[in-house]
Short mmCIF file of C-alpha atoms in Angstrom, two decimals:
data_model
loop_
_atom_site.label_atom_id
_atom_site.label_comp_id
_atom_site.label_asym_id
_atom_site.label_seq_id
_atom_site.Cartn_x
_atom_site.Cartn_y
_atom_site.Cartn_z
CA MET A 1 -15.08 37.86 75.57
CA GLN A 2 -18.31 38.63 77.44
CA ASN A 3 -21.68 37.83 75.92
CA TYR A 4 -24.62 40.22 76.23
CA ASP A 5 -28.02 40.31 74.62
CA LEU A 6 -27.77 44.07 74.04
CA VAL A 7 -25.01 46.66 74.34
CA ILE A 8 -25.78 50.37 74.03
CA ILE A 9 -22.88 52.63 73.07
CA GLY A 10 -23.49 56.01 74.70
CA GLY A 11 -25.10 57.00 77.99
CA GLY A 12 -26.69 60.26 76.92
CA PRO A 13 -30.42 60.84 76.41
CA ALA A 14 -30.63 58.39 73.50
CA GLY A 15 -28.74 55.60 75.24
CA LEU A 16 -30.70 55.98 78.47
CA ALA A 17 -34.11 55.95 76.75
CA ALA A 18 -33.12 52.94 74.62
CA ALA A 19 -31.94 51.00 77.68
CA VAL A 20 -35.13 51.70 79.65
CA ALA A 21 -37.33 50.67 76.70
CA ALA A 22 -35.34 47.48 76.07
CA ARG A 23 -35.50 46.47 79.75
CA ASN A 24 -39.25 47.15 79.82
CA ALA A 25 -39.56 44.97 76.70
CA GLY A 26 -38.03 42.05 78.59
CA ILE A 27 -34.29 42.26 77.89
CA GLU A 28 -32.45 41.54 81.14
CA ASN A 29 -28.87 41.04 79.92
CA LEU A 30 -27.90 44.48 78.63
CA LEU A 31 -25.14 47.03 79.23
CA ILE A 32 -24.57 50.76 78.65
CA LEU A 33 -21.06 51.95 77.78
CA GLU A 34 -20.33 55.66 78.44
CA ARG A 35 -16.98 57.40 77.91
CA ASP A 36 -17.71 60.30 80.30
CA ARG A 37 -17.50 60.18 84.10
CA GLU A 38 -21.31 60.32 84.46
CA LEU A 39 -24.46 59.45 82.58
CA GLY A 40 -26.56 62.12 80.88
CA GLY A 41 -24.36 63.20 77.98
CA ILE A 42 -24.61 66.75 76.72
CA LEU A 43 -27.69 67.43 78.87
CA ASN A 44 -25.45 67.86 81.93
CA GLN A 45 -24.19 71.21 80.61
CA CYS A 46 -27.58 72.42 79.29
CA ILE A 47 -28.81 74.17 82.43
CA HIS A 48 -31.47 76.21 80.59
CA ASN A 49 -35.09 75.09 80.67
CA GLY A 50 -37.33 73.99 77.80
CA PHE A 51 -36.75 70.23 77.98
CA GLY A 52 -39.36 67.57 78.67
CA LEU A 53 -42.55 69.28 77.50
CA HIS A 54 -43.44 66.33 75.26
CA THR A 55 -42.00 63.50 77.36
CA PHE A 56 -42.91 64.56 80.91
CA ARG A 57 -45.52 67.27 80.22
CA GLU A 58 -43.52 69.79 82.22
CA GLU A 59 -40.61 72.12 81.61
CA LEU A 60 -37.25 70.88 82.89
CA THR A 61 -33.59 71.84 82.64
CA GLY A 62 -31.18 69.51 80.85
CA PRO A 63 -29.77 67.94 84.05
CA GLU A 64 -33.31 67.47 85.42
CA TYR A 65 -34.40 65.74 82.20
CA ALA A 66 -31.35 63.46 82.24
CA GLY A 67 -31.91 62.80 85.94
CA ARG A 68 -35.39 61.41 85.25
CA PHE A 69 -33.95 58.78 82.90
CA ILE A 70 -30.90 58.06 85.08
CA GLU A 71 -33.29 57.37 87.96
CA GLN A 72 -35.25 54.93 85.77
CA VAL A 73 -32.03 53.16 84.73
CA GLN A 74 -30.96 52.77 88.34
CA THR A 75 -34.42 51.69 89.53
CA LEU A 76 -34.54 49.01 86.83
CA GLY A 77 -31.04 47.86 87.78
CA ILE A 78 -29.59 48.38 84.30
CA PRO A 79 -25.78 48.01 84.47
CA TYR A 80 -23.51 50.64 82.95
CA LYS A 81 -19.77 51.28 82.69
CA LEU A 82 -18.50 54.87 82.95
CA ASN A 83 -15.12 56.22 81.80
CA THR A 84 -15.22 53.51 79.14
CA MET A 85 -14.06 54.22 75.60
CA VAL A 86 -15.30 52.00 72.78
CA LEU A 87 -12.36 51.55 70.43
CA ASP A 88 -13.91 49.42 67.72
CA LEU A 89 -17.17 47.93 66.49
CA ALA A 90 -16.74 45.04 64.07
CA ALA A 91 -19.18 43.93 61.37
CA ASP A 92 -20.05 40.86 63.47
CA LYS A 93 -21.07 43.23 66.34
CA THR A 94 -17.95 42.48 68.42
CA ILE A 95 -17.18 45.53 70.56
CA THR A 96 -13.65 46.34 71.74
CA ALA A 97 -13.56 48.79 74.65
CA MET A 98 -11.19 50.01 77.34
CA SER A 99 -11.48 51.48 80.82
CA ARG A 100 -9.18 52.09 83.79
CA GLU A 101 -10.98 49.47 85.89
CA ASP A 102 -11.39 46.72 83.29
CA GLY A 103 -8.47 47.39 80.96
CA LEU A 104 -9.01 46.21 77.38
CA PHE A 105 -12.04 43.96 76.96
CA ARG A 106 -14.37 42.62 74.29
CA LEU A 107 -18.13 42.12 74.20
CA GLN A 108 -20.15 39.91 71.88
CA PRO A 109 -23.79 41.07 72.01
CA LYS A 110 -26.73 39.83 69.97
CA ALA A 111 -27.67 43.44 69.16
CA VAL A 112 -26.06 46.88 69.41
CA ILE A 113 -27.67 50.32 69.66
CA LEU A 114 -25.53 53.23 68.48
CA ALA A 115 -26.22 56.30 70.64
CA MET A 116 -22.95 58.24 70.44
CA GLY A 117 -24.55 61.62 69.77
CA CYS A 118 -22.81 64.31 67.73
CA ARG A 119 -19.96 66.80 67.88
CA GLU A 120 -19.56 70.40 66.82
CA ARG A 121 -18.00 71.51 63.56
CA PRO A 122 -14.62 73.06 64.52
CA ARG A 123 -12.89 76.16 63.17
CA GLY A 124 -10.66 74.03 60.95
CA ALA A 125 -13.68 73.05 58.88
CA LEU A 126 -14.75 76.67 58.30
CA ASN A 127 -11.74 78.03 56.36
CA ILE A 128 -11.66 81.41 58.13
CA PRO A 129 -8.47 83.33 57.28
CA GLY A 130 -6.28 84.84 59.99
CA TYR A 131 -4.06 83.66 62.81
CA ARG A 132 -5.09 81.14 65.44
CA PRO A 133 -5.18 83.22 68.61
CA ALA A 134 -6.74 82.36 71.95
CA GLY A 135 -10.38 83.28 72.38
CA ILE A 136 -11.96 81.10 69.67
CA TYR A 137 -14.31 78.45 71.04
CA THR A 138 -17.11 76.29 69.78
CA ALA A 139 -20.38 77.27 71.44
CA GLY A 140 -20.62 73.90 73.19
CA THR A 141 -17.14 74.27 74.69
CA ALA A 142 -18.05 77.72 75.96
CA GLN A 143 -21.28 76.30 77.39
CA ARG A 144 -19.34 73.69 79.35
CA LEU A 145 -16.83 76.27 80.59
CA VAL A 146 -19.56 78.59 81.85
CA ASN A 147 -22.12 76.09 83.15
CA MET A 148 -19.90 73.33 84.57
CA GLU A 149 -16.38 74.68 85.06
CA GLY A 150 -17.31 78.19 86.23
CA PHE A 151 -15.16 80.11 83.73
CA LEU A 152 -16.26 83.04 81.56
CA PRO A 153 -14.47 82.70 78.19
CA GLY A 154 -14.58 86.43 77.35
CA ARG A 155 -16.14 89.85 77.84
CA LYS A 156 -16.83 91.12 74.29
CA VAL A 157 -18.27 88.35 72.17
CA VAL A 158 -19.20 87.72 68.54
CA ILE A 159 -21.03 84.51 67.61
CA LEU A 160 -20.76 82.94 64.15
CA GLY A 161 -23.65 80.64 63.32
CA SER A 162 -27.22 80.66 64.57
CA GLY A 163 -27.61 77.06 65.63
CA ASP A 164 -29.54 76.48 68.83
CA ILE A 165 -26.39 76.19 70.98
CA GLY A 166 -25.10 79.51 69.64
CA LEU A 167 -28.41 81.24 70.29
CA ILE A 168 -28.61 79.86 73.81
CA MET A 169 -25.02 80.91 74.52
CA ALA A 170 -25.78 84.45 73.33
CA ARG A 171 -28.30 84.68 76.17
CA ARG A 172 -26.08 82.83 78.65
CA MET A 173 -23.04 85.03 78.05
CA THR A 174 -25.23 88.14 78.36
CA LEU A 175 -26.64 86.95 81.68
CA GLU A 176 -23.07 86.38 82.93
CA GLY A 177 -22.14 89.97 82.15
CA ALA A 178 -20.49 89.64 78.75
CA GLN A 179 -21.41 91.90 75.83
CA VAL A 180 -22.64 89.86 72.86
CA GLN A 181 -22.33 92.27 69.95
CA VAL A 182 -23.79 90.30 67.05
CA VAL A 183 -24.77 86.83 65.86
CA ALA A 184 -23.80 86.28 62.21
CA GLU A 185 -25.30 83.53 60.03
CA LEU A 186 -23.95 82.45 56.64
CA MET A 187 -27.33 81.24 55.38
CA PRO A 188 -30.28 83.53 54.60
CA TYR A 189 -32.21 81.84 57.43
CA SER A 190 -31.42 80.84 61.00
CA GLY A 191 -30.42 77.29 61.82
CA GLY A 192 -32.13 77.39 65.22
CA LEU A 193 -35.64 77.14 66.57
CA LYS A 194 -37.84 80.23 66.23
CA ARG A 195 -38.47 80.29 69.98
CA ASN A 196 -34.72 80.48 70.65
CA ILE A 197 -34.34 83.44 68.28
CA VAL A 198 -37.07 85.27 70.18
CA GLN A 199 -36.05 84.31 73.72
CA CYS A 200 -32.26 84.48 73.31
CA LEU A 201 -31.70 87.30 70.81
CA ASP A 202 -34.79 89.50 70.45
CA ASP A 203 -35.48 89.66 74.20
CA PHE A 204 -31.91 90.87 74.84
CA GLY A 205 -31.57 93.19 71.86
CA ILE A 206 -28.83 91.11 70.21
CA PRO A 207 -28.78 91.64 66.42
CA LEU A 208 -28.90 88.67 64.02
CA LYS A 209 -27.21 89.28 60.66
CA LEU A 210 -28.28 86.73 58.07
CA SER A 211 -26.19 86.07 54.93
CA HIS A 212 -23.06 87.24 56.78
CA THR A 213 -19.84 85.49 57.75
CA VAL A 214 -16.46 86.17 59.36
CA VAL A 215 -13.86 86.98 56.71
CA ASP A 216 -10.97 87.95 59.00
CA ILE A 217 -9.81 87.46 62.59
CA GLN A 218 -7.45 90.04 64.08
CA GLY A 219 -5.00 89.36 66.88
CA ARG A 220 -2.06 87.01 67.37
CA GLU A 221 -1.98 86.09 71.06
CA ARG A 222 -5.67 86.76 71.74
CA VAL A 223 -8.58 87.70 69.50
CA GLU A 224 -8.70 91.49 69.20
CA GLY A 225 -11.45 91.85 66.61
CA ILE A 226 -13.20 90.28 63.64
CA THR A 227 -14.49 91.43 60.28
CA LEU A 228 -17.93 90.46 58.99
CA ALA A 229 -19.04 90.66 55.37
CA ARG A 230 -22.30 90.02 53.54
CA VAL A 231 -22.40 86.84 51.48
CA GLU A 232 -24.02 86.35 48.08
CA ASN A 233 -23.84 83.11 46.08
CA GLY A 234 -21.48 81.69 48.68
CA LYS A 235 -18.88 84.48 48.39
CA PRO A 236 -18.24 87.61 50.51
CA VAL A 237 -19.33 90.84 48.81
CA PRO A 238 -16.46 93.41 48.60
CA GLY A 239 -17.31 96.69 50.27
CA THR A 240 -19.71 95.18 52.83
CA GLU A 241 -17.09 94.56 55.53
CA GLU A 242 -17.87 95.57 59.14
CA HIS A 243 -15.33 95.50 61.95
CA TYR A 244 -16.16 94.48 65.53
CA ASP A 245 -13.78 94.80 68.48
CA CYS A 246 -14.03 91.62 70.54
CA ASP A 247 -11.95 89.24 72.63
CA THR A 248 -13.98 86.09 71.98
CA LEU A 249 -15.44 84.37 68.91
CA LEU A 250 -17.93 81.55 69.47
CA LEU A 251 -18.61 79.13 66.61
CA SER A 252 -22.05 77.56 66.28
CA CYS A 253 -21.73 76.23 62.75
CA GLY A 254 -23.46 72.89 62.80
CA LEU A 255 -23.28 69.48 64.41
CA ILE A 256 -21.81 66.30 62.95
CA PRO A 257 -23.09 62.85 64.00
CA GLU A 258 -20.32 60.89 65.75
CA ASN A 259 -20.01 57.91 63.38
CA GLU A 260 -16.38 56.83 63.32
CA LEU A 261 -17.34 53.50 64.95
CA SER A 262 -20.22 53.08 62.51
CA ARG A 263 -17.99 53.60 59.49
CA ALA A 264 -15.35 51.22 60.84
CA ALA A 265 -18.01 48.52 61.16
CA GLY A 266 -19.15 49.06 57.56
CA VAL A 267 -22.49 50.71 58.36
CA ALA A 268 -23.93 52.55 55.34
CA ILE A 269 -23.87 56.31 55.96
CA SER A 270 -26.19 58.91 54.44
CA PRO A 271 -24.25 61.66 52.62
CA VAL A 272 -26.95 64.18 53.66
CA THR A 273 -27.22 63.51 57.42
CA ASN A 274 -23.75 61.96 57.96
CA GLY A 275 -25.64 59.35 60.01
CA PRO A 276 -26.51 55.72 59.28
CA THR A 277 -29.24 54.83 56.82
CA VAL A 278 -31.93 52.90 58.70
CA ASN A 279 -35.19 51.07 58.04
CA GLU A 280 -38.51 51.48 59.86
CA SER A 281 -37.07 49.61 62.89
CA LEU A 282 -34.10 52.05 63.05
CA GLU A 283 -31.86 49.14 62.05
CA THR A 284 -28.77 50.01 60.03
CA SER A 285 -27.37 48.18 57.03
CA ILE A 286 -25.76 45.68 59.46
CA PRO A 287 -28.45 43.33 60.86
CA GLY A 288 -28.74 43.69 64.63
CA VAL A 289 -27.10 47.14 64.76
CA PHE A 290 -29.57 49.95 65.48
CA ALA A 291 -29.08 53.73 65.71
CA ALA A 292 -31.03 56.52 67.40
CA GLY A 293 -30.68 60.12 68.48
CA ASN A 294 -28.13 62.60 67.18
CA VAL A 295 -25.81 59.87 65.93
CA LEU A 296 -28.54 59.15 63.36
CA HIS A 297 -29.51 62.73 62.48
CA VAL A 298 -29.37 65.98 64.41
CA HIS A 299 -32.57 66.64 66.37
CA ASP A 300 -33.86 69.96 67.65
CA LEU A 301 -35.73 68.58 70.70
CA VAL A 302 -34.38 66.01 73.16
CA ASP A 303 -37.94 64.73 73.57
CA TYR A 304 -37.76 63.43 69.98
CA VAL A 305 -34.39 61.84 70.73
CA SER A 306 -35.91 59.92 73.64
CA GLU A 307 -38.94 58.89 71.60
CA GLU A 308 -36.79 57.64 68.73
CA ALA A 309 -34.34 55.84 71.02
CA ALA A 310 -37.16 54.11 72.91
CA ALA A 311 -38.42 52.79 69.58
CA ALA A 312 -34.91 51.50 68.77
CA GLY A 313 -34.81 49.77 72.17
CA ARG A 314 -38.12 48.04 71.53
CA HIS A 315 -37.12 46.94 68.02
CA ALA A 316 -33.77 45.61 69.27
CA ALA A 317 -35.60 43.69 72.02
CA ALA A 318 -37.97 42.17 69.46
CA LEU A 319 -35.04 41.01 67.32
CA ILE A 320 -33.28 39.50 70.35
CA ARG A 321 -36.42 37.63 71.43
CA THR A 322 -37.19 36.14 68.01
CA GLY A 323 -33.67 35.85 66.65
CA GLN A 324 -35.12 36.24 63.16
CA GLN A 325 -34.81 38.97 60.57
CA VAL A 326 -37.90 40.12 58.67
CA SER A 327 -37.86 38.89 55.07
CA GLY A 328 -39.67 40.34 52.08
CA ARG A 329 -39.53 43.49 50.01
CA THR A 330 -38.04 46.83 51.04
CA LEU A 331 -39.52 50.13 49.92
CA PRO A 332 -36.96 52.95 49.55
CA ILE A 333 -38.14 56.43 50.55
CA ARG A 334 -37.36 59.14 47.99
CA CYS A 335 -37.07 62.86 48.80
CA ARG A 336 -38.22 65.53 46.37
CA ASP A 337 -39.18 69.17 46.00
CA GLY A 338 -37.72 70.67 49.15
CA VAL A 339 -37.31 67.59 51.39
CA ARG A 340 -33.60 67.03 52.18
CA TYR A 341 -33.77 63.58 53.78
CA THR A 342 -36.01 61.25 55.72
CA VAL A 343 -35.47 58.95 58.69
CA PRO A 344 -36.02 56.09 58.06
CA THR A 345 -34.70 55.79 54.51
CA SER A 346 -36.60 52.57 53.78
CA ILE A 347 -39.59 50.59 55.04
CA ARG A 348 -40.20 46.82 55.06
CA PRO A 349 -43.98 46.31 54.83
CA GLU A 350 -43.72 42.84 56.41
CA ALA A 351 -42.24 44.42 59.55
CA LEU A 352 -45.16 46.78 60.11
CA ASP A 353 -47.89 46.34 62.69
CA PRO A 354 -51.13 46.56 60.65
CA ASP A 355 -52.75 48.61 63.42
CA GLY A 356 -49.70 50.71 64.15
CA THR A 357 -47.97 53.75 62.68
CA VAL A 358 -44.66 54.58 61.05
CA THR A 359 -42.86 57.78 62.12
CA LEU A 360 -41.10 59.72 59.37
CA ARG A 361 -38.83 62.58 60.42
CA PHE A 362 -37.24 64.98 57.94
CA ARG A 363 -35.91 68.48 57.33
CA VAL A 364 -36.49 70.82 54.41
CA ASP A 365 -33.73 72.54 52.42
CA GLY A 366 -34.99 76.12 52.76
CA VAL A 367 -37.72 78.34 54.17
CA TYR A 368 -41.12 77.59 52.63
CA ARG A 369 -44.55 79.13 53.17
CA ASP A 370 -48.02 77.74 52.48
CA LYS A 371 -46.89 74.28 51.48
CA ARG A 372 -48.35 70.84 51.85
CA ILE A 373 -46.36 67.78 53.00
CA VAL A 374 -47.32 64.90 50.69
CA VAL A 375 -46.40 61.21 50.94
CA LEU A 376 -46.85 59.10 47.81
CA ALA A 377 -46.99 55.31 47.53
CA GLY A 378 -45.85 55.00 43.95
CA SER A 379 -47.90 57.78 42.34
CA GLN A 380 -50.82 57.54 44.79
CA PRO A 381 -51.02 60.14 47.60
CA ILE A 382 -51.52 58.41 50.98
CA PHE A 383 -50.85 61.38 53.29
CA SER A 384 -51.19 65.16 53.03
CA ARG A 385 -50.87 67.93 55.62
CA LYS A 386 -50.80 71.69 55.19
CA ARG A 387 -47.97 73.66 56.82
CA PRO A 388 -47.98 77.48 56.84
CA VAL A 389 -44.19 77.67 57.39
CA LEU A 390 -41.37 75.13 57.06
CA ALA A 391 -37.74 75.92 57.90
CA PRO A 392 -34.49 73.90 58.08
CA GLY A 393 -34.12 74.63 61.80
CA GLU A 394 -37.40 72.82 62.61
CA MET A 395 -37.58 69.05 62.16
CA GLU A 396 -40.86 67.83 60.68
CA THR A 397 -42.62 64.66 61.84
CA VAL A 398 -45.22 62.60 59.96
CA GLN A 399 -47.13 59.79 61.66
CA LEU A 400 -48.14 57.45 58.84
CA LYS A 401 -50.68 54.70 59.45
CA SER A 402 -49.17 51.32 58.54
CA ARG A 403 -52.40 50.31 56.83
CA LEU A 404 -51.89 53.02 54.20
CA ILE A 405 -48.69 51.29 53.09
CA LEU A 406 -49.98 47.72 53.43
CA ASP A 407 -52.98 48.57 51.27
CA CYS A 408 -50.61 49.27 48.34
CA PRO A 409 -49.03 45.83 47.78
CA ASP A 410 -47.70 46.55 44.29
CA VAL A 411 -45.87 49.77 45.11
CA GLY A 412 -42.09 49.81 44.74
CA GLU A 413 -41.22 53.02 46.61
CA LEU A 414 -42.49 55.86 48.77
CA THR A 415 -41.91 59.55 48.09
CA VAL A 416 -41.99 62.51 50.51
CA LYS A 417 -42.24 65.95 48.92
CA LEU A 418 -43.66 69.47 49.27
CA GLU A 419 -46.45 70.88 47.13
CA ASP A 420 -48.14 74.25 46.97
CA ALA A 421 -51.07 74.35 49.38
#
């Protein structure tokens, strides 16, 4: 058993930012555990630009963005173990892990930061009828094959789902010479950023069919074609079927936070985000276990992942230094009228810096126009901001002054909702 002050599970953008922030906050005895052969996580296969505009004030590719943080980790002398799989996280924060160099080993840290990221929803979760031929890939798998392994998965492509990875792969496959015939989306709105719809589909003349899904896959050995149909009230509409000849189907149907370790430890999980429920310090239901990045909720910008993870690193460092949990009341945060969830899900007023701010991040459950984001302390509005358009593909952020909460000592809960502007 090895003792550490802090262990970070995951060496992607969240884990790297958390480690740098914790070291800068004075934590010397920390360790990053990463199951891949290199640090950087999913950013290593994201060779397109658009990263870093918030964090570094310049546009970077995914590997360049990761490289900035890897360089900081190495400059600060933060230790990390690669090719290391964490097998178990216990409720007392004991970590069981395994690697080729160290074999099976255990760690007993004072605090843990969960930064395992997320995974793609596979075909098995989509209930598409038909055989299981070759040529069906998740968009992330295809991205790795093209960008890192040098393989082109197919020549005639249909993409199901308009998440950001699917949109980006529509452009990537086109640039590599494949013919992307259509992007189909089950929902009546896209799940990706507006800029990706414009830059990856509109600029290349690739059609986006909303309220459509794949109802049949033809081919036994290899995909030979698919059938799309329009969807109403969750069911395909007879007579709206369209056939497309193709040899490849890419699935971009959502991301799922990677929380098997969290569940095994007994961390409370939100049924909406599939990530841990956390307080204002990004601390989970287990004291001393923090979560940040896509393991907590799926982000649309890596800059927000880094910002959130840095906050988790600072809060974990503060807990390690003091060794004391904040006592006092906890205010749950309720969601209403179009708001699906918030991160955090609760706030402890005694933990707030009176001169600081609290960051609330959330997504809406549909496309809204001319609305106002309102935060209530009890029944009293303490924040309001007009938004011309809100969509599920764009994460919303509210910076709430701590003083607004501390000035309402008798309030039992906060509420985040949408109102007509």
